Amino acid sequence: MSDPVIEARDVTRTFMIGSGFMRAKKPLHAVNGISLNVERGEVLGIVGESGCGKSTLARMMLGLLTPTSGTLHLDGQLVGSADRIEVARILQPIFQDPYSSLNPRKSIGNIIMLPLRVQKDPNPETWRKRTEEIMDLVGLPTRVFNNFPSQLSGGQRQRVAIARALINRPKIVICDEPTSALDVSVQSQILNLLQDLRAEFGLTYVLISHNLAVIEHMATRVAVMYLGRIVEQNETGALFETPMHPYTQALLDSVLTPEPGLGVPDTHLGAAYPNPVDPPSGCTFHPRCAAVMDQCPKQFPPRVAVRGGMVECHLYAGGAGKKARKGKKNER
Amino acid sequence: MAKPILDVENLSVDINVPSGVLRAVQNISFSVARGETLCIVGESGCGKSITALSLMNLLPRTARRSADTLLLDGQDLSSLREREMSDLRGNAMAMIFQEPMTSLNPAYSIGNQLEEAMRRHRNVSNSEARDRAVFLLEKVGITGARGRLGQYPHQLSGGLRQRVMIAMCLMCEPALILADEPTTALDVTIQAQILHLLAELRDEFETSLILITHDLGIVARVADRVAVMYAGEFVETGTAEQVFNAPSHPYTQGLLRCIPIPGKTKRGAHLGAIPGIVPNLVGRLEGCHFASRCPHVHDACRSGQLALRPAFEESHHYRCVLSPEACAENLKSGVAA
Ligand SMILES: Nc1ncnc2c1ncn2[C@@H]1O[C@H](COP(=O)(O)OP(=O)(O)O)[C@@H](O)[C@H]1O
Ligand SMILES: Nc1ncnc2c1ncn2[C@@H]1O[C@H](COP(=O)(O)OP(=O)(O)O)[C@@H](O)[C@H]1O
Ligand code: SF4
Ligand SMILES: [Mg+2]
Ligand SMILES: [Mg+2]
């Protein structure tokens, strides 16, 4: 049963970019027509190369950026019309950089209780106790309550960001590259913590990462983005085992698992990521696509519903054919 | 075995810091044969970059290098003066940094910089240098290279800049390339392309490669030999197969349990973890450097200096008081950090 907590309909966000001295500004379609549901209780993974629009989409969900067009509903309410404080009560972010996202002049305790203050929590006498409780839960010793961010390690700072996000029991947490700045031994601890907290509080996550192994491990469903669009979306198992879009296939090929003897694959992704101000015609992936056909540069590809999800590619115009390829794991 | 291109014995680097002497690199030894790839892998702060910089003689002023042996193609690097060393840099040995703009000058066209990289060391005409620049830019996958010589670094994407950097490294056919996190700033797709390219070029030109990274996936896929570094020391060395298929040191075993592997790790299950933090490297550490985080630690670990000891197979070594049998048992039982 579909029970969406976030519903995006044809959402776009355009930035006007100066293209040099005295020249007219040009539109950059950072998010270019995204329709997407985030279902209650799921972990929706969003992957794609840098610049494809992941953070822009996240910032719109958080109400930090208004869509140029389209609508976003949060728990049934239109984001934008909803009160900012109301949004913050439902939805909290965790960002990549635990260094810059924490105010260096505030103590750890004050940073963590900030949402209570901002959301005008009516019981200030409970704040200290609740802060200590959440610190305990995310594995921060309460003795760092009066310390400053600079006195903590990277992993501890990310725990602070997680504690701050969770202190007022939001329903949804948007994690934008939450472990990308961390060493793997710390990353695994943070990922484990996110899993535990999800079980404990029944949270819904939107997890943005360029690390496909992390997405595969954490997500229940995955959306693949390319140049501002979702080009494929499916349940995690299906997407990794039978990727349909040629871009998804190339992305999965690029994952270097720690298995010796396999070498570095040739992804056949010839050209570099295109300039988003001047995107290729038709299917914007066509200059890099290994399966490119005559119609690809000419026509925008259809959005095809497939079992468990969707794919946007001319290969599947006649329905979801047999063109999906077995994941490379099974190939070998 | 043929004579190695690089032979290093007991290389150490001490850095003067306000609180004392930071022992960033401690008695590491390795050699690299012609056409071979050595990967040095470890988490941030373990001493990887300082190791690379010390080989290039590019250490910060506060750092001091010492070594029993430091031979590049038979030549003793420790006896060289800075002038002689700078003749070697970019010539016999070249370095690729994580951020290509560290080495590319924004004020000069890429053609200019590539040609200059060669003319500094070789007595060649302008047109010879240009031809080699075009040849190498095409080799690294830059199409229409002749027409791009006039472009400036800022006009190129990060992936293209790193390709230019690799081409620049190859201008003088170095015997050894040192690459420090060369793909860390790049997307996974571009990363795969750059690593594929490096491997091809290494095979074609028989260059030796020291690749430094924190990414175990990269190491498994490109390394002939691996050195796992922790708190300034090599804690395990061996072939890629030995280190990944039969990791012996508790730290290596722990690291490999931390990363999710699509198709292998159970989705959503808890990952391994290595609790605790890296020890402070200022001053002398007694015993095993990993002792404060190791799940198998016992009294014997905390005193003296541990040496690298042989594992079951030849050329596989690790630094731990546990016997090879005990390590194999730990690997099987899954009790690791
Ligand atoms: N405030 C902004 N002004 C102009 N361009 C922007 C702005 N924010 C993002 N962009 C552009 O929008 C595109 C998508 O960016 P982003 O959402 O940050 O991508 P991702 O998070 O996937 O790396 C990029 O081309 C980026 O340069
Ligand atoms: N210029 C410097 N001054 C003082 N300490 C340094 C300097 N550069 C590196 N260090 C220290 O040396 C150790 C090794 O650093 P580095 O080689 O850069 O690590 P890695 O490249 O493995 O992340 C770290 O403890 C680091 O803090
Ligand atoms: S020497 Fe002791 S503390 Fe160090 S890795 Fe081995 S068992 Fe662990
Ligand atoms: Mg982003
Ligand atoms: Mg480094």
PDB file of N, CA and C and ligand atoms in Angstrom, chain B residues 48-49 180-181 212, ligand 5:
ATOM      1  N   LYS B  48      50.539   8.217   4.871  1.00  0.00           N
ATOM      2  CA  LYS B  48      50.679   7.903   3.444  1.00  0.00           C
ATOM      3  C   LYS B  48      51.291   9.066   2.662  1.00  0.00           C
ATOM      4  N   SER B  49      50.719  10.250   2.833  1.00  0.00           N
ATOM      5  CA  SER B  49      51.207  11.390   2.055  1.00  0.00           C
ATOM      6  C   SER B  49      52.622  11.766   2.459  1.00  0.00           C
ATOM      7  N   ASP B 180      49.157  10.011  -5.252  1.00  0.00           N
ATOM      8  CA  ASP B 180      48.589  10.126  -3.909  1.00  0.00           C
ATOM      9  C   ASP B 180      47.105  10.454  -4.020  1.00  0.00           C
ATOM     10  N   GLU B 181      46.256   9.496  -3.758  1.00  0.00           N
ATOM     11  CA  GLU B 181      44.790   9.666  -3.855  1.00  0.00           C
ATOM     12  C   GLU B 181      44.403  10.306  -5.187  1.00  0.00           C
ATOM     13  N   ILE B 212      48.715   5.499  -3.673  1.00  0.00           N
ATOM     14  CA  ILE B 212      48.357   5.706  -2.281  1.00  0.00           C
ATOM     15  C   ILE B 212      46.880   6.005  -2.198  1.00  0.00           C
TER      16      ILE B 212
HETATM   17 MG    MG C   5      47.120  12.041   2.468  1.00  0.00          MG
END
